[in-house]
Coordinates of C-alpha atoms in Angstrom, one line a residue:
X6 CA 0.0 0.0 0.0
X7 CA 1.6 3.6 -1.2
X8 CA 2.4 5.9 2.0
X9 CA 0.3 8.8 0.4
X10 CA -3.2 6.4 0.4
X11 CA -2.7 6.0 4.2
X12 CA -1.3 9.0 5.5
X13 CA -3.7 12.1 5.9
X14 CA -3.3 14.3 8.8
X15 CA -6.2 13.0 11.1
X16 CA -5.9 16.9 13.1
X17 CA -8.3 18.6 11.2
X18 CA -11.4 17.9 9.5
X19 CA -11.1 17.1 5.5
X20 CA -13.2 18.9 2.8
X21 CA -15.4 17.1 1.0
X22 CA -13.1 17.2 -2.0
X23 CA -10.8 15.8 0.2
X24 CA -12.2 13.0 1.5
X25 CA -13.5 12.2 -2.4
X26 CA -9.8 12.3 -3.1
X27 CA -8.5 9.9 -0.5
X28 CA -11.3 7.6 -0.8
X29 CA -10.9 7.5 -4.5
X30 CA -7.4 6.5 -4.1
X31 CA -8.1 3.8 -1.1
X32 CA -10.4 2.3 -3.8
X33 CA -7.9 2.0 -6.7
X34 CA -5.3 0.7 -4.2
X35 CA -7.3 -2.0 -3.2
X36 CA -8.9 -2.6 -6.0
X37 CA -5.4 -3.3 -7.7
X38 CA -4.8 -5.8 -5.2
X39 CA -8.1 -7.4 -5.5
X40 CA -7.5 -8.1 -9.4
X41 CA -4.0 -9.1 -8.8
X42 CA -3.1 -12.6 -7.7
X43 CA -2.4 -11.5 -4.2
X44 CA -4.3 -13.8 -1.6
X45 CA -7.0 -12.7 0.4
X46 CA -5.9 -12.6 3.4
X47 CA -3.2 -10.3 2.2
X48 CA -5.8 -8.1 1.3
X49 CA -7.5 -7.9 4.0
X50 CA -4.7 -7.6 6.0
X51 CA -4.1 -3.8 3.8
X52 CA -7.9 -2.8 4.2
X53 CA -7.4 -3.5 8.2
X54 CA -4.2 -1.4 8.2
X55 CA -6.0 1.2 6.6
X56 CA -9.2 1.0 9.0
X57 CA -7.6 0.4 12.4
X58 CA -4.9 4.0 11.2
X59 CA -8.4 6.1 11.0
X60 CA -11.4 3.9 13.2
X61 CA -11.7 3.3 16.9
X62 CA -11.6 -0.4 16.8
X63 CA -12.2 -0.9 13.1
X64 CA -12.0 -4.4 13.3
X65 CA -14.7 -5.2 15.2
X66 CA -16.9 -2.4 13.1
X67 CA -15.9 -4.2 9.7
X68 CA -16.8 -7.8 10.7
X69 CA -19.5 -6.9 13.0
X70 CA -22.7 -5.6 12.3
X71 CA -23.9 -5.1 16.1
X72 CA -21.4 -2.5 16.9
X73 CA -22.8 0.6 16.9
X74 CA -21.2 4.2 14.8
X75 CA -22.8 6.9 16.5
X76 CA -18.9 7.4 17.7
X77 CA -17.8 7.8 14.5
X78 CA -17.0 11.2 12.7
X79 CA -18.4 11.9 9.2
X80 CA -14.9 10.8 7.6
X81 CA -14.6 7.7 9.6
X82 CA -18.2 7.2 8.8
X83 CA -17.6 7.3 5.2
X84 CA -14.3 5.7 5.5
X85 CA -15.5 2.6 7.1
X86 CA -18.4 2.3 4.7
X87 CA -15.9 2.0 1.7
X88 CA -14.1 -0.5 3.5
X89 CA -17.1 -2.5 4.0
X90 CA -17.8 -2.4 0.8
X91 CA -14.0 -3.2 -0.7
X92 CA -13.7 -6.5 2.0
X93 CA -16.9 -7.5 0.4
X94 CA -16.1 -7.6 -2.7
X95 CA -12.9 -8.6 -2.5
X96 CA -14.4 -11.8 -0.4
X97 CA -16.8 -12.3 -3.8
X98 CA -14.3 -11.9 -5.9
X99 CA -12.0 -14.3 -4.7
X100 CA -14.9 -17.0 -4.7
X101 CA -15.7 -16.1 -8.0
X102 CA -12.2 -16.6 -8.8
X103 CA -12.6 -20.5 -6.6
X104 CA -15.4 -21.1 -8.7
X105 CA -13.8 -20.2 -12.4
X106 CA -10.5 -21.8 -11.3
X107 CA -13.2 -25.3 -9.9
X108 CA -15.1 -24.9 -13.6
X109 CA -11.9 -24.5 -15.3
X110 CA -10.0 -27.7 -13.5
X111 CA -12.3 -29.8 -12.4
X112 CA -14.9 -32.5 -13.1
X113 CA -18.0 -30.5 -12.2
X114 CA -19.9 -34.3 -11.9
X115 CA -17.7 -36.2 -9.3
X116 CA -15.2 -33.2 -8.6
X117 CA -12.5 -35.2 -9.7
X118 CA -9.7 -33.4 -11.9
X119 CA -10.5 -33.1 -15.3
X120 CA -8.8 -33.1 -18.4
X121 CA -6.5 -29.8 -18.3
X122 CA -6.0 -30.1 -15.2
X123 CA -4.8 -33.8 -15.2
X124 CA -2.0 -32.6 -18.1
X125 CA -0.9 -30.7 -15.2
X126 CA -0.5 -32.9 -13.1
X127 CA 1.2 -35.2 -15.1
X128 CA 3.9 -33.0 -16.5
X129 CA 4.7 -31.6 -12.9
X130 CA 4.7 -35.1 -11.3
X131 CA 7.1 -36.2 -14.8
X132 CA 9.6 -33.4 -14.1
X133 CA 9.6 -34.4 -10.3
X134 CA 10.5 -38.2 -11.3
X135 CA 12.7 -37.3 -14.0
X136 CA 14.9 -35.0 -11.3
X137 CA 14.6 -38.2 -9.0
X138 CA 14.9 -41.0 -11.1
X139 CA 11.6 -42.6 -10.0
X140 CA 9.4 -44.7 -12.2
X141 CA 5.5 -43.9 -12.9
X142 CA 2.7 -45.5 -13.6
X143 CA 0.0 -44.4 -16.0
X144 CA -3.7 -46.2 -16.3
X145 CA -6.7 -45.3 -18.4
X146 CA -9.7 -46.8 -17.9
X147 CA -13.0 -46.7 -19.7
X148 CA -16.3 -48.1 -18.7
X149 CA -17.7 -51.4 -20.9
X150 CA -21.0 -50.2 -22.7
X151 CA -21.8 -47.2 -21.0
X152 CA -23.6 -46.3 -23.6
X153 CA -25.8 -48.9 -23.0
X154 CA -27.1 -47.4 -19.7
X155 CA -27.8 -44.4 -21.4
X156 CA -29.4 -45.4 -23.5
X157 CA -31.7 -47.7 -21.7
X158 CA -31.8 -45.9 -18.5
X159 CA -30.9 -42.3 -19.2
X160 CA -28.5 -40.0 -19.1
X161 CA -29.3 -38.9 -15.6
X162 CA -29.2 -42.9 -14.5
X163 CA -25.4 -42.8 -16.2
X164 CA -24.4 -39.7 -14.1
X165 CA -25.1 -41.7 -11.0
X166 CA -23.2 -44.5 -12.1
X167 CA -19.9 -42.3 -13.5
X168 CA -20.1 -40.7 -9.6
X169 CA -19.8 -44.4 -8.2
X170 CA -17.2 -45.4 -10.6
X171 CA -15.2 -42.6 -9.6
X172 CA -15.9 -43.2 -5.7
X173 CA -15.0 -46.9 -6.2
X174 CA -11.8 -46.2 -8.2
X175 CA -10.7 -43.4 -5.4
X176 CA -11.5 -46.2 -3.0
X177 CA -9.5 -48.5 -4.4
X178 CA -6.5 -46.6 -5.4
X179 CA -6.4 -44.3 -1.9
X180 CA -3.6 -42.1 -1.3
X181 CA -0.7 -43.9 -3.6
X182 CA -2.2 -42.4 -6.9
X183 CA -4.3 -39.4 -8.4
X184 CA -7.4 -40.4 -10.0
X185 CA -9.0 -38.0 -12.8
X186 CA -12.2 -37.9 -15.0
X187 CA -10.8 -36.9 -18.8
X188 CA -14.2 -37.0 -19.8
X189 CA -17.5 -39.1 -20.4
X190 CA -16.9 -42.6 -18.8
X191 CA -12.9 -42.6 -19.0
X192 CA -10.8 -41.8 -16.1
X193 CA -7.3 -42.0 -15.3
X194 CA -4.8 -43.0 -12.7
X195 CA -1.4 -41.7 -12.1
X196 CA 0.8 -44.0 -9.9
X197 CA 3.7 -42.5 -8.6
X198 CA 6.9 -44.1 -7.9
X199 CA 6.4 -48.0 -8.6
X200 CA 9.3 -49.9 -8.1
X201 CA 7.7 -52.1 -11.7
X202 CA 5.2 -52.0 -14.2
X203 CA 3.9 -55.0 -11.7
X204 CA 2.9 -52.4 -9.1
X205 CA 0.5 -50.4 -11.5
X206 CA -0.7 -53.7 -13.5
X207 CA -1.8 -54.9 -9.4
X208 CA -3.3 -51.7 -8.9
X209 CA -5.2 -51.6 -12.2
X210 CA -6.5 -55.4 -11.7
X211 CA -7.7 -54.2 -8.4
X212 CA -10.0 -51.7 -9.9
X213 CA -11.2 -54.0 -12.3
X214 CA -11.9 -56.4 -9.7
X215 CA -13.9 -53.5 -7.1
X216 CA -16.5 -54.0 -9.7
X217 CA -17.7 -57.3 -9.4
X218 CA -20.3 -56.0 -7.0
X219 CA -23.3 -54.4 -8.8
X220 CA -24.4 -51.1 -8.5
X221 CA -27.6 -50.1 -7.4
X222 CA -29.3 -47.5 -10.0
X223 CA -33.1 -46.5 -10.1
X224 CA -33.9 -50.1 -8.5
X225 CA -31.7 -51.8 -11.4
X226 CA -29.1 -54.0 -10.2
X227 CA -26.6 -52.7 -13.3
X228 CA -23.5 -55.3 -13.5
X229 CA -20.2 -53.2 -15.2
X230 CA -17.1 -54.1 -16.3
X231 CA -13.8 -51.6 -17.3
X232 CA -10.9 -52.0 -19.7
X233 CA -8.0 -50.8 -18.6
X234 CA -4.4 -49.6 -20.8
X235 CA -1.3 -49.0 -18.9
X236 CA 1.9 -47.0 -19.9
X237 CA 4.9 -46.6 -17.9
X238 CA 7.3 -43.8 -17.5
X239 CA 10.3 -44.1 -18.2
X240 CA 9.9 -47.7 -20.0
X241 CA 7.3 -46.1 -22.8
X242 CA 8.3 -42.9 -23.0
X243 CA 9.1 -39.4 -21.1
X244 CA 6.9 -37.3 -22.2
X245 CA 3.4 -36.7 -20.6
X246 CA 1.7 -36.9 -24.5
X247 CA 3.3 -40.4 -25.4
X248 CA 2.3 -42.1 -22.1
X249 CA -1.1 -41.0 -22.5
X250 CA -1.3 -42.4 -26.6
X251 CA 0.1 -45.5 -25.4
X252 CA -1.7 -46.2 -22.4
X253 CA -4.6 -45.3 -24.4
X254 CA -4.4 -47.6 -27.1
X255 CA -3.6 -50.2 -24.5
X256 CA -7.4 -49.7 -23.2
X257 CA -8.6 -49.8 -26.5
X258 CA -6.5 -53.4 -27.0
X259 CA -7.9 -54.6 -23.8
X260 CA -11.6 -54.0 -25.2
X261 CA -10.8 -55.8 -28.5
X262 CA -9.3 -58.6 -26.1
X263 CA -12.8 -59.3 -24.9
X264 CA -12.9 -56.6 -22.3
X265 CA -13.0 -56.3 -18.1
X266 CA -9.4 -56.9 -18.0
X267 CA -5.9 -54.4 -18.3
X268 CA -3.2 -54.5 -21.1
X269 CA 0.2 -53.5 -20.6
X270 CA 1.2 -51.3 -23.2
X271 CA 3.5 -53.7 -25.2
X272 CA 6.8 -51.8 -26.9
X273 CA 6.1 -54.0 -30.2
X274 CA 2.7 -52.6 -30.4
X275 CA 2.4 -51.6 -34.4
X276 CA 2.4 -47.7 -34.2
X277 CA 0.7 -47.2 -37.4
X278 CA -3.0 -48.7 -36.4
X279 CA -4.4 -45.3 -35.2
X280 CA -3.6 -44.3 -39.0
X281 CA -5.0 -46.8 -40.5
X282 CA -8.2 -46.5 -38.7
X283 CA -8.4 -43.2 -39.9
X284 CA -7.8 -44.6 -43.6
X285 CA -9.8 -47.1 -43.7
X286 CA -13.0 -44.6 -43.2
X287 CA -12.3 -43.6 -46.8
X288 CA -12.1 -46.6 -48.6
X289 CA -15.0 -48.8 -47.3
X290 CA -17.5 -47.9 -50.4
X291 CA -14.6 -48.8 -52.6
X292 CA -14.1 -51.8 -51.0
X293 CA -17.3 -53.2 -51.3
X294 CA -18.0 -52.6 -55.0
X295 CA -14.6 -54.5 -55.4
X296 CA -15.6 -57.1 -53.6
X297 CA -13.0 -56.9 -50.9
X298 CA -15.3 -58.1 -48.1
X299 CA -15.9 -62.1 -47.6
X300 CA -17.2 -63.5 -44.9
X301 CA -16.1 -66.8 -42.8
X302 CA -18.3 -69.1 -40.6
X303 CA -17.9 -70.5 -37.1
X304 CA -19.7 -73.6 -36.0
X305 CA -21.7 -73.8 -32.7
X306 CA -21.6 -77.4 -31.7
X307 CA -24.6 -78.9 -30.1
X308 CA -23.9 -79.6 -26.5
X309 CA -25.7 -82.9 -26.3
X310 CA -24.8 -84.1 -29.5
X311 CA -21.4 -82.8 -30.5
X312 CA -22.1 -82.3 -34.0
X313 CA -23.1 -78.9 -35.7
X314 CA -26.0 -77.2 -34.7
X315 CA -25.7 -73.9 -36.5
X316 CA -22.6 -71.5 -37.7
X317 CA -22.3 -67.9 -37.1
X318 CA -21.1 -65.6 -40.6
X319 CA -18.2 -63.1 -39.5
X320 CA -17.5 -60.6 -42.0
X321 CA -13.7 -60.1 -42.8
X322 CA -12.1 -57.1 -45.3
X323 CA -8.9 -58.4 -47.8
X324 CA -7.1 -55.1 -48.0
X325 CA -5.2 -54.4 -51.1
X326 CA -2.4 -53.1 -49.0
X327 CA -3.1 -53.9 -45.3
X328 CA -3.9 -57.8 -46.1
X329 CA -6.4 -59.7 -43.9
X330 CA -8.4 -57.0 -41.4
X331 CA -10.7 -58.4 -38.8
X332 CA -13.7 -57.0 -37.8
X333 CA -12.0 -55.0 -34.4
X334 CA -10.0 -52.8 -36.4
X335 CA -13.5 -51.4 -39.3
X336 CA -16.6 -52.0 -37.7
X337 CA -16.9 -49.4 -35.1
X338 CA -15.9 -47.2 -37.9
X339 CA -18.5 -48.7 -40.3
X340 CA -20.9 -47.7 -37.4
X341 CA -19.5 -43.9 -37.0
X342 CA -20.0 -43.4 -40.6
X343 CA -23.2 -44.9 -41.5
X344 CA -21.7 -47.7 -43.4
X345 CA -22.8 -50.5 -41.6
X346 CA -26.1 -50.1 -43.3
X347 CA -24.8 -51.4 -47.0
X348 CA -22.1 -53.5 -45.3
X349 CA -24.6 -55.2 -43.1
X350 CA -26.9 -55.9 -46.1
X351 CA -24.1 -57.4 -48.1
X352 CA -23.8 -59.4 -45.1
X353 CA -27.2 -60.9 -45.0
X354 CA -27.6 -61.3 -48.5
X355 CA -24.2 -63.6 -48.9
X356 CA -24.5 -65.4 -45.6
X357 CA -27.9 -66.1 -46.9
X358 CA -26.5 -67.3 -50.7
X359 CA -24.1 -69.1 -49.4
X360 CA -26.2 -71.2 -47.1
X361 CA -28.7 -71.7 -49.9
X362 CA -25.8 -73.0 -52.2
X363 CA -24.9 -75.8 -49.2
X364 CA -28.5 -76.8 -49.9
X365 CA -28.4 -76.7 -52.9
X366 CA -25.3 -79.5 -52.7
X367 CA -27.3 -81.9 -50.9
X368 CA -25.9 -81.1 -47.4
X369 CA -27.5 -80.9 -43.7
X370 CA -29.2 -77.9 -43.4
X371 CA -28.1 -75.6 -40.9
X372 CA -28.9 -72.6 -39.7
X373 CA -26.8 -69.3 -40.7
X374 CA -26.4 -66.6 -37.7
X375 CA -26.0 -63.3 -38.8
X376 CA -25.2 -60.1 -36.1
X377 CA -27.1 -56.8 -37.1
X378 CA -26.3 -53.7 -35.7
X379 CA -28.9 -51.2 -34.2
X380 CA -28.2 -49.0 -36.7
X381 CA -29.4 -51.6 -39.4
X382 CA -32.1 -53.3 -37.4
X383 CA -34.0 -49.4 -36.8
X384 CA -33.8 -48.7 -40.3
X385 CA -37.1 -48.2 -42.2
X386 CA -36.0 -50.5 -44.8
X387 CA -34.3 -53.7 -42.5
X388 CA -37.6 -55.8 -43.0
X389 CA -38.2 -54.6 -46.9
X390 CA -34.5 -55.6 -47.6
X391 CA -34.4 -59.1 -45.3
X392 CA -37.6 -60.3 -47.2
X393 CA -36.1 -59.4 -50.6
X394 CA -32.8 -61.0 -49.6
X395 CA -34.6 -64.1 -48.3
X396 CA -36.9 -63.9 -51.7
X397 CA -34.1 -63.5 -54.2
X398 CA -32.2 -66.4 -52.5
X399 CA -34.6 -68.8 -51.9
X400 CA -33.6 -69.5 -48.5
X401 CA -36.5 -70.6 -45.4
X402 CA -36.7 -68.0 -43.3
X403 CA -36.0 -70.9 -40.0
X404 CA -32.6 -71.4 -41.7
X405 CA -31.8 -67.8 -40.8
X406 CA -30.7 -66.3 -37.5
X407 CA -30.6 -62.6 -36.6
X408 CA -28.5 -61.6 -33.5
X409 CA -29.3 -58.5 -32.1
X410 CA -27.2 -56.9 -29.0
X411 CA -28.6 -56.6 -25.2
X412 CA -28.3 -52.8 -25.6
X413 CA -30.5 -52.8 -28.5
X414 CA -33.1 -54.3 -26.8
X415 CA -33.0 -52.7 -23.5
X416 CA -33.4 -49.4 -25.7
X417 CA -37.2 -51.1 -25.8
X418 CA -37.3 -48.7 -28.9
X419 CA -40.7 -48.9 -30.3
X420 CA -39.4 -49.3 -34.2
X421 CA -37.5 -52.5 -32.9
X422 CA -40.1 -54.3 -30.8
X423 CA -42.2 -54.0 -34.0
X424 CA -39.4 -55.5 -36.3
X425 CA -38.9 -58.7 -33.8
X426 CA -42.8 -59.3 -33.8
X427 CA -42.3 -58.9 -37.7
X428 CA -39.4 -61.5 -37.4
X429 CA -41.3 -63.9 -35.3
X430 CA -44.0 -63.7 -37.6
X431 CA -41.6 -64.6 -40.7
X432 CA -39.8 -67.6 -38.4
X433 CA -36.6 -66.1 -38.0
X434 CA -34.8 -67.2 -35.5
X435 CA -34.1 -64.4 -33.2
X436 CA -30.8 -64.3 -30.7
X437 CA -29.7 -62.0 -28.3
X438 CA -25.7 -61.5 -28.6
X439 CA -23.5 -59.9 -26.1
X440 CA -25.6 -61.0 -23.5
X441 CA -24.7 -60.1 -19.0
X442 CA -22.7 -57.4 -20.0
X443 CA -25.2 -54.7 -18.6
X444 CA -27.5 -55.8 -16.2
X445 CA -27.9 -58.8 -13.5
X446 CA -31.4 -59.5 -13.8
X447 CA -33.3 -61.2 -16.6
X448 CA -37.0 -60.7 -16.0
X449 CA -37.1 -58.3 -18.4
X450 CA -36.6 -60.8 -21.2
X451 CA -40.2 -61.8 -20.3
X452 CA -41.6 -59.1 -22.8
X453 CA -39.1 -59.5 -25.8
X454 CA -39.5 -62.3 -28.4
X455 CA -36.2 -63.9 -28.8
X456 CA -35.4 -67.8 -29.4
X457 CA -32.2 -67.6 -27.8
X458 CA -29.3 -65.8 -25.7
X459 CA -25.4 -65.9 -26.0
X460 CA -23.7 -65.8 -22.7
X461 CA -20.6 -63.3 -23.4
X462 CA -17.4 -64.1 -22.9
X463 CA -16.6 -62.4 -20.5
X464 CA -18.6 -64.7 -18.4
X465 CA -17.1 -67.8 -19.8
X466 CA -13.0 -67.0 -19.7
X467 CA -12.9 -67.5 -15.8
X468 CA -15.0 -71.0 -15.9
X469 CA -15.2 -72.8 -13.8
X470 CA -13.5 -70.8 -11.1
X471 CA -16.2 -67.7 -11.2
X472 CA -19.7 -70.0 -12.5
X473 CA -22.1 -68.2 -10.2
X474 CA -23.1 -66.0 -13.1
X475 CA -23.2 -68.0 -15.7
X476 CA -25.0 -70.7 -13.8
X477 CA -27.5 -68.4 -13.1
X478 CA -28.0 -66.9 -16.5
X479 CA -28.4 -70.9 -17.4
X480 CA -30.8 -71.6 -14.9
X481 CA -33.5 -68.8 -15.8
X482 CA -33.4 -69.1 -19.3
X483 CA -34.2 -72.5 -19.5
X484 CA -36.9 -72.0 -17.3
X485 CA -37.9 -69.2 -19.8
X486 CA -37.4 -71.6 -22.9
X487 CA -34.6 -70.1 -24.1
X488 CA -31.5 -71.6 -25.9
X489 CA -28.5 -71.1 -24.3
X490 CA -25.7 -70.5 -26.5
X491 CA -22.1 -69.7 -25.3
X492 CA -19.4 -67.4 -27.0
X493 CA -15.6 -67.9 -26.2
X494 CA -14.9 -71.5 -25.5
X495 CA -12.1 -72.6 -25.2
X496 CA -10.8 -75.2 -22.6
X497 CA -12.8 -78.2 -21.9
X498 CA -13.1 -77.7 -18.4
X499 CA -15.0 -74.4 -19.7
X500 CA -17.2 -77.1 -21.9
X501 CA -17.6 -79.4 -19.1
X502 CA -18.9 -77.0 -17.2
X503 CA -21.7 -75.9 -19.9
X504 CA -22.4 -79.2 -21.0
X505 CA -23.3 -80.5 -17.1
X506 CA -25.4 -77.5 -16.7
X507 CA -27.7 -77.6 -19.5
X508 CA -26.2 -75.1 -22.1
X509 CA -27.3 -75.6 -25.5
X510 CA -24.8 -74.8 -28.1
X511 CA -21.1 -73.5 -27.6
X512 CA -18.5 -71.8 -30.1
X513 CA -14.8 -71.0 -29.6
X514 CA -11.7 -71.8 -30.5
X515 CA -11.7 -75.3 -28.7
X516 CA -14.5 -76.5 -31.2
X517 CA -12.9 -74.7 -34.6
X518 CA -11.5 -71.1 -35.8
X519 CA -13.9 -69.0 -38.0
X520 CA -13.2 -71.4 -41.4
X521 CA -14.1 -70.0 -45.0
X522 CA -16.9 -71.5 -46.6
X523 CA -15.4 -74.1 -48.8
X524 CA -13.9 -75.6 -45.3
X525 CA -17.2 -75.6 -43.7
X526 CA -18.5 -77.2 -46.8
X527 CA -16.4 -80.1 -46.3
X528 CA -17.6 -80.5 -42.7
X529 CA -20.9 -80.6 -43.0
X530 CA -20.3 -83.2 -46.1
X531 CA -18.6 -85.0 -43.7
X532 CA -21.0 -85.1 -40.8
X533 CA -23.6 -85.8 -44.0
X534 CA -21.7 -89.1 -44.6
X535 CA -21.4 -89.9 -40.5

């Protein structure tokens, strides 16, 4: 504070031009001080010093009300009212200043930080380790499906459940790590000095594993899962942006992986696969008219039987320069784009020529399983296209299967209950695929009409050391008349298990790879023959 704003002789009383004058200049003084980045108690500290040089016990007057000013002189009168007013404003302007800097850094949902402020974080916590030579860990984590919950619950319903996903992972990870929401349903963990990449793959496994319990939403027992990508510093890089690339297209590997697990970011991991997504958006129409597409079949073996009971078609791309691409690395970008709609038509109509051409070769008729996205199945023109397709081919509606997600379903969209009544009405057979990955209960599969379920994956990896699940899932759909069908097999303790327990059908690799048609042709000439 400036001598000349705090020094007037006291001895004599001031003009009113005067005391305009010295006010004035109180204000700007403190006013520079309250736009500065000077604290607030250093401000207040200067308006006391100010007060307490002119008013009889000033601090009590300022912060108290009940203390009366018929004592006080016109100046101090005036004087103490403009300090009044400066403390309060400078008290509301320092909250404002809370508040901006809270909008500005943190997750206004579970008051976690967010993204800007995480990059922070990380680079100051970097340069700490890289003066001290410690090692860091660096998870991302994204929630499985989310989407789903939205969609079928709300968005409100999925705010509730990102705030217990953050409370759980804060529970979990304590005071060894900082936890951060970059936005929608990923968050982050920073682990600071691990002695090994062990220490933050334990830690991420540990989150995972805090959500085997399910939460409680709207009355909903909702069952989630995470994928988790880790990168470590100084083993994957030093800088804050390539640990957060590579520990995000770890997560991302641990979702094409089959999900609710981690992945260590691997240093062989082929750097060029963010690209080539990117890439392949432009060339799908191309690659259809040039009939780059093909499609292979996986059989599901009957349970009881052991022979095959139906196949499933997969849908593969022969790049011209990137060779054999599965299904992971186009579909989710068929989706984005809107191309799943031709590419999933060219799907039905070959799975269901090609199935018509075993026929027509005197072998077994099977059926021929075909997944079709929401995107498709809510088109106006799904059920015009599927009976032309069925028409042109010739194929019996009972040798087809259309697989439709959980998600889908539990969107109990009014354009897709329609289409499975239209379905049943034709004798598709009708499947639901993907299915425990949202929600614990199944008496909601009362009101749909569906033939069968898969069990997912996820559910059969850790058979039969984690069955209570699957058993269950078992259980009430047979009781429901439902075919079981389970995806992922592959160990025959993991068949044992199904078999004694009154699954229907199974696929995996323990039972056969996804084979091109011709192969399949031989097998079913050979179970023809049996």
């Amino acid at each position: 504070m400036n001598d000349d704003a705090s020094t007037q002789p006291a001895d004599r009383e001031m003009t009113d031009q005067e005391l305009e004058y010295h006010i004035t200049k109180i204000k700007n003084d403190i006013l520079t001080l309250i736009v500065s980045d000077k604290s607030l108690t250093h401000i207040v500290r200067s308006i006391k010093e100010i007060g307490e040089k002119y008013i009889p016990a000033f601090c009590e007057r300022a912060f108290n009300e009940s203390v009366p000013d018929e004592n006080l002189n016109r100046e101090q009168l005036k004087l103490a009212e403009t300090l009044k007013d400066l403390y309060n404003l400078s008290v509301e302007r320092k909250q404002r200043d809370r508040e901006i800097r809270s909008l500005a850094f943190y997750d206004p949902l579970t008051g976690l930080s967010n993204r800007r402020h995480f990059k922070d974080i990380l680079r100051e916590i970097l340069q700490e380790h890289k003066v001290n030579a410690h090692r860091l860990g660096l998870i991302f984590i994204d929630l499985d499906h989310f989407k789903w919950v939205n969609d079928s619950l709300g968005h409100d319903a999925g705010d509730r459940l990102l705030i217990q996903m953050a409370e759980r992972i804060i529970g979990t990870v304590g005071h060894g790590g900082v936890v951060a929401r970059l936005g929608g349903d990923e968050f982050t963990v920073i682990v600071r000095r691990i002695d090994s990449a062990d220490d933050a793959c334990k830690l991420a496994e540990a989150i995972i594993d805090s959500f085997k319990s399910p939460m409680s939403i709207d009355n909903h027992d909702i069952r989630v899962t995470l994928s988790a990508g880790i990168s470590i510093y100084p083993d994957h890089g030093t800088e804050s942006s390539d640990l957060m690339r590579k520990a995000d297209k770890a997560m991302y590997q641990a979702k094409q992986d089959g999900r609710n697990l981690y992945v260590l970011h691997q240093l062989s991991s082929n750097i060029e696969h963010d690209d080539a997504r990117f890439l392949f958006k432009s060339q799908f129409e191309m690659a259809l008219l040039n009939w780059q597409f093909f499609l292979e079949y996986q059989p599901r073996i009957d349970l009881n039987t052991g022979e095959i009971g139906s196949l499933e078609a997969l849908v593969r791309w022969n790049h011209p320069v990137k060779g054999r691409v599965g299904p992971d690395q186009f579909i989710s970008l068929a989706e984005e784009t809107g191309f799943i709609i031709p590419l999933g038509e060219w799907v039905l109509q070959e799975a269901c020529a090609q199935n018509k051409r075993w026929q027509e070769e005197g072998l077994p008729p099977v059926r021929v399983a075909v997944n079709v996205s929401v995107k498709q199945f809510k088109n106006p023109k799904f059920l015009y296209r599927l009976k032309e397709i069925l028409q042109a081919t010739n194929l019996k509606p009972c040798y087809l299967e259309i697989e439709i997600t959980e998600s889908s379903l539990m969107m109990e969209d009014r354009i897709i209950m329609h289409s499975l009544e239209v379905l049943r009405e034709m004798g598709i057979y009708v499947s639901i695929d993907d299915f425990g990955t949202g929600y614990s209960s199944l008496n909601y599969l009362r009101s749909f009409i569906v033939d069968a379920l898969k069990i997912d994956r996820s559910f059969i990896k850790d058979l039969p050391r984690n069955k209570a699940l699957a058993k269950l899932i078992i259980s009430m759909a047979r009781k429901m008349k439902l075919h079981v069908i389970a995806e992922g097999v592959e160990t025959y303790e993991q068949h044992s298990f199904l078999l004694n327990n009154g699954c229907h059908h199974a696929q995996g690799f323990l039972y056969s790879k996804p084979l091109p048609a011709s192969v399949v042709q031989q097998l079913l000439d050979e179970s023809c023959e049996l």
